[in-house]
mmCIF file of C-alpha atoms in Angstrom:
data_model
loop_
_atom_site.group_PDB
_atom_site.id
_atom_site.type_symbol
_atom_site.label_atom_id
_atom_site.label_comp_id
_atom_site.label_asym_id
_atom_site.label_seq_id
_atom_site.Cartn_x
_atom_site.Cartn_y
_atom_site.Cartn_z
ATOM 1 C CA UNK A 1 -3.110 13.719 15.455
ATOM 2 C CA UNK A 2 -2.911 9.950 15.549
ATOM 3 C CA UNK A 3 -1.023 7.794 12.451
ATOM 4 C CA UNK A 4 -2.704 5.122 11.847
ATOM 5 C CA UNK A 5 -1.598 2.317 9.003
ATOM 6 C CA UNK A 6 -3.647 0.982 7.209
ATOM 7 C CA UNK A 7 -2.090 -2.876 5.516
ATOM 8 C CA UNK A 8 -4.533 -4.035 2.754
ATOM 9 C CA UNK A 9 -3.400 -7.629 3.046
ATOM 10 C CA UNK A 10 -7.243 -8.822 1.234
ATOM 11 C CA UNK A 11 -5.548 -10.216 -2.413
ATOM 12 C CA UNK A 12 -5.770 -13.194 -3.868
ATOM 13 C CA UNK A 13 -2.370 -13.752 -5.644
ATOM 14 C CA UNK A 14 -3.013 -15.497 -8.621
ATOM 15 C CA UNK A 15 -0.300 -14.773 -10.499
ATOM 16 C CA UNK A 16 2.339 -15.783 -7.993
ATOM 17 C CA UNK A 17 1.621 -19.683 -8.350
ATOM 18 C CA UNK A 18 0.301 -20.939 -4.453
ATOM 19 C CA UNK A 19 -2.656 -22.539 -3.056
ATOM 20 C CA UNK A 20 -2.318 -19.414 -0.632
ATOM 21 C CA UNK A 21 -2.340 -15.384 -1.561
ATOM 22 C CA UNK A 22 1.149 -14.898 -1.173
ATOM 23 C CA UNK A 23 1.032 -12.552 1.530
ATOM 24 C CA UNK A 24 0.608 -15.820 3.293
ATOM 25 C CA UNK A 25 4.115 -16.708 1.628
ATOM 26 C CA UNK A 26 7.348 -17.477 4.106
ATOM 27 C CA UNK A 27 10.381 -15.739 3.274
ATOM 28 C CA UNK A 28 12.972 -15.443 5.743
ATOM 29 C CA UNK A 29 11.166 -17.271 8.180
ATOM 30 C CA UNK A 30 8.110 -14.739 8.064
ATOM 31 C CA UNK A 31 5.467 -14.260 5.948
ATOM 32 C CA UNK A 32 5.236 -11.608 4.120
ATOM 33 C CA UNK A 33 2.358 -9.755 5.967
ATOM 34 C CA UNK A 34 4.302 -10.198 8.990
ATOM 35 C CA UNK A 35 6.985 -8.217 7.203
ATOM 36 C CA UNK A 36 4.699 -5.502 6.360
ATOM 37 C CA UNK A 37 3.198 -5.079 9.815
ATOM 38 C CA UNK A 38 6.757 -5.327 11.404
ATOM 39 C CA UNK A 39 7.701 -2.584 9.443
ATOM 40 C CA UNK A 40 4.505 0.006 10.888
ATOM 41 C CA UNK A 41 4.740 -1.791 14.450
ATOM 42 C CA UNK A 42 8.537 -0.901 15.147
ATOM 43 C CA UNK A 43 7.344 2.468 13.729
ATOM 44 C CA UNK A 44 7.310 5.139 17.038
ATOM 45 C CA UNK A 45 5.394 7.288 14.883
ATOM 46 C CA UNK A 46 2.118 5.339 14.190
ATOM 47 C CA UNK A 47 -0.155 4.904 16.830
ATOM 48 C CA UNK A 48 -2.316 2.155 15.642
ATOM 49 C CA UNK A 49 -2.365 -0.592 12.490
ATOM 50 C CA UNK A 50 -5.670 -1.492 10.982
ATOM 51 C CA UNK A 51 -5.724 -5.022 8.541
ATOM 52 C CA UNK A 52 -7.491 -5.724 5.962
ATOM 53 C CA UNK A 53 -8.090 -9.279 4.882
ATOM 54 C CA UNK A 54 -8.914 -11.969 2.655
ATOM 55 C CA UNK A 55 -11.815 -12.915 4.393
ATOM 56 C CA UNK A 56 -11.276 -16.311 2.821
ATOM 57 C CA UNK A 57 -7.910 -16.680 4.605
ATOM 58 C CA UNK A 58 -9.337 -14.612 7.925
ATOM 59 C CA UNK A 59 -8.377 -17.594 10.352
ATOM 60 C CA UNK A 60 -4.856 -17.578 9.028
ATOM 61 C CA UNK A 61 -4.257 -13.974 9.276
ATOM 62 C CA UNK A 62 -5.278 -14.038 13.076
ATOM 63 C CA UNK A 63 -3.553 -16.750 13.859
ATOM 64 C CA UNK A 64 -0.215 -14.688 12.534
ATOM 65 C CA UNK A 65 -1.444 -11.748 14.589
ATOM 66 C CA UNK A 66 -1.953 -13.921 17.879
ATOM 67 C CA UNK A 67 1.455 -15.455 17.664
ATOM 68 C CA UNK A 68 3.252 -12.279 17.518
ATOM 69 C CA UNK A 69 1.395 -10.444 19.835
ATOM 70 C CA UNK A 70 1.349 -7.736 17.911
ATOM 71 C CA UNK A 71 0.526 -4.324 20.146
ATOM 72 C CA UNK A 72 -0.800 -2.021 17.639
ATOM 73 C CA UNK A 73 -3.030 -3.848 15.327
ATOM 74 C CA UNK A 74 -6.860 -2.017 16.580
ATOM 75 C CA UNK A 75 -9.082 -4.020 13.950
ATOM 76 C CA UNK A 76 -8.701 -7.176 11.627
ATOM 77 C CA UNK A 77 -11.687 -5.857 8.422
ATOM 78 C CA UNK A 78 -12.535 -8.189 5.832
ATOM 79 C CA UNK A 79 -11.972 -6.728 2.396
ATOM 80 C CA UNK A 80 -13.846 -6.409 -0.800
ATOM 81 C CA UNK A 81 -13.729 -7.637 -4.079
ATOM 82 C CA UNK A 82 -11.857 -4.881 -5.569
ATOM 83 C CA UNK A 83 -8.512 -2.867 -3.828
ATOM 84 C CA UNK A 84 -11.017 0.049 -3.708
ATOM 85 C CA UNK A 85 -13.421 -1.564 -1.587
ATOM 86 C CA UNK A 86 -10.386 -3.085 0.125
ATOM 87 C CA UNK A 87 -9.135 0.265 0.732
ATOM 88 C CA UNK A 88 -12.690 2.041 1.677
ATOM 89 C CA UNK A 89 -13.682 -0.290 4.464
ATOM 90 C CA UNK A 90 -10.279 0.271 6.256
ATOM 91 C CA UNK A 91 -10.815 4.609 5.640
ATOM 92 C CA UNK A 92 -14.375 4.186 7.007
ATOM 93 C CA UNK A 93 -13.042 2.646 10.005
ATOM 94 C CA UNK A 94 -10.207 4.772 11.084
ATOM 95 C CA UNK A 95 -11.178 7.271 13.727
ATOM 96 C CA UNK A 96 -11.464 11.221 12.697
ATOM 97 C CA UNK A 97 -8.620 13.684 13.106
ATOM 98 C CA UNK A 98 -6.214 11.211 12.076
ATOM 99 C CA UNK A 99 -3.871 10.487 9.247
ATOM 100 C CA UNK A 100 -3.863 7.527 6.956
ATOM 101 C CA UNK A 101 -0.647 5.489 5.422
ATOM 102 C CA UNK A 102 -2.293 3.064 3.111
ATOM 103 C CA UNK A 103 0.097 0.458 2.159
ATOM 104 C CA UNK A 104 -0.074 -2.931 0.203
ATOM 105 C CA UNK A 105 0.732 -5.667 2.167
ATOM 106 C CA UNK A 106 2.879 -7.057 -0.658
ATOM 107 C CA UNK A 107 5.098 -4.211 -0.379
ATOM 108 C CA UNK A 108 6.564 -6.170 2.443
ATOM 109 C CA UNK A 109 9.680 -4.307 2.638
ATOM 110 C CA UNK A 110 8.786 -0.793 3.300
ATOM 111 C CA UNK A 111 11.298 1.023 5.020
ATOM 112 C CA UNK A 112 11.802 2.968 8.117
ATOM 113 C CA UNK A 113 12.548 5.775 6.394
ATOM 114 C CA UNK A 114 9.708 5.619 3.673
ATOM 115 C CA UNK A 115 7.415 5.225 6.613
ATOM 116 C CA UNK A 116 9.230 8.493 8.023
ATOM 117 C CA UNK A 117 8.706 10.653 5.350
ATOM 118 C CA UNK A 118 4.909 10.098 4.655
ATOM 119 C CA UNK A 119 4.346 11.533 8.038
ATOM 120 C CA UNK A 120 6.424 14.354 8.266
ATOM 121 C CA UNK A 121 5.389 15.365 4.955
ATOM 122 C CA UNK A 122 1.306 15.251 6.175
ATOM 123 C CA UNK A 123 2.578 17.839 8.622
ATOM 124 C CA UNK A 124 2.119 20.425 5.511
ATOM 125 C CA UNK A 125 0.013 18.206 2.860
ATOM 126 C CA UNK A 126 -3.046 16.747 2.532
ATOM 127 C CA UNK A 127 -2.138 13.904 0.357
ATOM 128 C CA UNK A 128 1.208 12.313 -0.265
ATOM 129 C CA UNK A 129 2.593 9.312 -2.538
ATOM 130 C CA UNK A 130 5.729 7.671 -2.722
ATOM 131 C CA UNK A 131 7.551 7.049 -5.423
ATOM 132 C CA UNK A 132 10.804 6.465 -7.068
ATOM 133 C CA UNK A 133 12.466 7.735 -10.647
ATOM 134 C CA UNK A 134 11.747 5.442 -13.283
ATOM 135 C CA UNK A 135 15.466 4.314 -15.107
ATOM 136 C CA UNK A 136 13.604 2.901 -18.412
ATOM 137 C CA UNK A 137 11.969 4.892 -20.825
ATOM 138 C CA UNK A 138 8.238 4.546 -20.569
ATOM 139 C CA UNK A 139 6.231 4.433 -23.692
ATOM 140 C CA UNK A 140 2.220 5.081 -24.435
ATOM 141 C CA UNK A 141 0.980 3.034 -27.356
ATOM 142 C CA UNK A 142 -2.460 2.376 -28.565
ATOM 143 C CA UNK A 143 -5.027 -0.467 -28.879
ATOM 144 C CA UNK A 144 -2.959 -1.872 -31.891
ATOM 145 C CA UNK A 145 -0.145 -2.328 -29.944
ATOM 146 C CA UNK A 146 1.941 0.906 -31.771
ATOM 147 C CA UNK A 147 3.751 3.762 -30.161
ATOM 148 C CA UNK A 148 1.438 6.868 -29.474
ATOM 149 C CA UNK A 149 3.845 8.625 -27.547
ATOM 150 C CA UNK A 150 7.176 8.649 -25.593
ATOM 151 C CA UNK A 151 6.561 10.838 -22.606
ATOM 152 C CA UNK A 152 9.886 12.627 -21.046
ATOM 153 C CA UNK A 153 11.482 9.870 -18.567
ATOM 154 C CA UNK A 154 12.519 12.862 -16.185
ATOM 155 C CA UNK A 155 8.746 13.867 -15.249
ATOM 156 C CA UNK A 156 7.709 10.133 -14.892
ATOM 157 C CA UNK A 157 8.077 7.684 -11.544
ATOM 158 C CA UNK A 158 6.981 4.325 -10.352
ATOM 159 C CA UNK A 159 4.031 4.523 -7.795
ATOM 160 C CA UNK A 160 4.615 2.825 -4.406
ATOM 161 C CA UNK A 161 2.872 2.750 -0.877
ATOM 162 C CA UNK A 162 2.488 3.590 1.127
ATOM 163 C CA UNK A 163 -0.102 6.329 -0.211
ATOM 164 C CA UNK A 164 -0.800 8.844 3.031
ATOM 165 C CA UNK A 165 -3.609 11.235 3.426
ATOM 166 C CA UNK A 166 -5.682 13.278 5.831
ATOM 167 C CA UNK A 167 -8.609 11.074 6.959
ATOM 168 C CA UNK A 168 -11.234 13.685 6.080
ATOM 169 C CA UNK A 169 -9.837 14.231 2.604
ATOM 170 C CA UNK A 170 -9.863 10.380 1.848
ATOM 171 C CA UNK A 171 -12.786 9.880 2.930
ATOM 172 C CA UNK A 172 -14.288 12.594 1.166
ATOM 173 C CA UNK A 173 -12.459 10.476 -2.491
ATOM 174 C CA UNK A 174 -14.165 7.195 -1.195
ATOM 175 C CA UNK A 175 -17.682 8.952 -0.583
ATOM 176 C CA UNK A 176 -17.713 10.066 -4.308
ATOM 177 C CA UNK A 177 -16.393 6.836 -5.850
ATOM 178 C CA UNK A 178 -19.023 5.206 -4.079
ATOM 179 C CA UNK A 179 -21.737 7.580 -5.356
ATOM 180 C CA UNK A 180 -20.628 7.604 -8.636
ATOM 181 C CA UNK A 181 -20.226 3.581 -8.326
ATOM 182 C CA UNK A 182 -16.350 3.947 -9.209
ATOM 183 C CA UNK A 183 -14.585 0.900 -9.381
ATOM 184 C CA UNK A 184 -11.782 1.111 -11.716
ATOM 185 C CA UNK A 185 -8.796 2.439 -9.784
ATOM 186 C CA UNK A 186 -5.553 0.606 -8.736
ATOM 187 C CA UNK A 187 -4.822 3.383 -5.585
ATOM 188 C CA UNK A 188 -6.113 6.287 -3.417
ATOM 189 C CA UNK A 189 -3.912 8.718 -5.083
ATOM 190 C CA UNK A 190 -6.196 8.014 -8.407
ATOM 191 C CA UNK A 191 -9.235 9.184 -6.061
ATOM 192 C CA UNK A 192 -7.851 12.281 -5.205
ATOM 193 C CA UNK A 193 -6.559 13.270 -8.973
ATOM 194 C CA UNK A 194 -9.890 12.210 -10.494
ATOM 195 C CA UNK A 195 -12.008 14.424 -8.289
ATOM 196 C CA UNK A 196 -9.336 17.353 -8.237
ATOM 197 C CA UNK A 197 -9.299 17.341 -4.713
ATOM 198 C CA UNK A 198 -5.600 18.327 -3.336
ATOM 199 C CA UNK A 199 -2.589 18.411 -5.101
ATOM 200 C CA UNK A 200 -0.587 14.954 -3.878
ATOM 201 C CA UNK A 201 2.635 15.670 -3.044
ATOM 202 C CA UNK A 202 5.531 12.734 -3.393
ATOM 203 C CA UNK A 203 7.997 11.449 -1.239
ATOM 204 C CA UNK A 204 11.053 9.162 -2.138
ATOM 205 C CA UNK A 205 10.432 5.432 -1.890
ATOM 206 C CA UNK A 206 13.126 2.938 -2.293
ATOM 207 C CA UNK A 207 13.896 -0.192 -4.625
ATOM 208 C CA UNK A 208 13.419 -2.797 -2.070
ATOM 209 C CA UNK A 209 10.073 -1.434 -1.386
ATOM 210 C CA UNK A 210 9.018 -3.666 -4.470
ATOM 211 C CA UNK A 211 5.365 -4.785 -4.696
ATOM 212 C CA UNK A 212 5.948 -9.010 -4.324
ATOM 213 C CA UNK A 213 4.023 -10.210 -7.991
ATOM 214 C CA UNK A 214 6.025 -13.174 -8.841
ATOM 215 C CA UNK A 215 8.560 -15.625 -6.757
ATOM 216 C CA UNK A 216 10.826 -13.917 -8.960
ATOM 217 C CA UNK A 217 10.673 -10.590 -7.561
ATOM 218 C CA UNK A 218 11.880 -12.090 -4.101
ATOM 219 C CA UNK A 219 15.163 -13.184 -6.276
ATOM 220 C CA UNK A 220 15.754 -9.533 -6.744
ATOM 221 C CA UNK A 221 14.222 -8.621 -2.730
ATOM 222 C CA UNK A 222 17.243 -11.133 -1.351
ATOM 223 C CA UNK A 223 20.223 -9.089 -3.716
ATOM 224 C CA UNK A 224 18.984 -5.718 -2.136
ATOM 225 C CA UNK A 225 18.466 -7.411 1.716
ATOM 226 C CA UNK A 226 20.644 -6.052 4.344
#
């Protein structure tokens, strides 16, 4: 059963302030897509690395993959409009009787060990997320702006990626969102809960594997590098 990573890399950063989508953005010498691909390259346990683009920004991104040389990248997609298109054109492209880490290329610091997990635990699930505990207390609150509810902090997390799945059961959540015209979801794991389809199972993520929003978040990325 081949791993095969999947980098959604197709954003258009608009909130983090550049005349670029900041996965284009240096830090440490590297951009931060070449960050995220390091990370599933110097993986031994995934076989092949599929990108998906800004096809605005499509030059730039092969121009990163020709001067590393990268070994594992198998296809350079353009993305869609939305993350779930983004996400559906890489799915529809990755070969049968495989599995599927989805990640955000923003998430440039995914660890070894994140990485890791997702596939050992698609050894006995179907679907997996990663995630870590949540230290704040989360509130709901309505349209007005007023507190609806205060669900229990210990049964709430903060969503990472990657977000790993069997290929046939993704596909199977893309198939139906596209029937059904479904746009409005942030990640995969929202595909699988909204048409019932496996239970997803969670695996431990880690703080530095913080999704890259705002110049300020690499602030907090350069206290927790090692």
């Amino acid at each position: 059963m081949k791993n095969i990573a999947i980098i959604l890399a197709s954003g258009n950063g608009e909130r983090f302030g550049e005349n670029i989508p900041k996965q284009f953005y240096t830090f440490k010498d590297k951009t931060l897509l070449e960050h995220s691909i390091d990370a599933f390259e110097q993986n031994k346990n995934i076989d092949e690395i599929i990108l998906v683009t800004n096809p605005n920004f499509r030059d730039l991104a092969e121009e990163i993959l020709s001067k590393n040389n990268y070994k594992k990248i198998s296809k350079v997609l353009d993305g869609g409009k939305t993350r779930v298109d983004s996400s559906r054109t890489g799915v529809f492209e990755a070969p049968d009787e495989s599995n599927v880490l989805i990640h955000d290329a923003v998430r440039a610091f995914v660890t070894q060990d994140i990485i890791n997990r997702n596939i050992e635990a698609l050894k006995e699930h179907k679907a997996v997320g990663t995630a870590i505990d949540t230290v704040d207390t989360i509130i709901k609150v309505n349209e007005d702006n007023c507190i609806t509810e205060i669900p229990k902090r210990s049964l709430l997390k903060r969503v990472q990626t990657p977000q790993s799945f069997r290929i046939e059961l993704i596909k199977k959540a893309h198939n139906l969102a596209l029937d059904e015209n479904t746009v409005d979801f942030t990640d995969d794991c929202g595909l699988i809960l909204k048409y019932n389809l496996a239970p997803i199972h969670i695996v431990e993520g880690d703080e530095i594997n913080l999704k890259i929003t705002q110049k300020s978040d690499l602030e907090i990325i350069e206290k927790l590098w090692k």
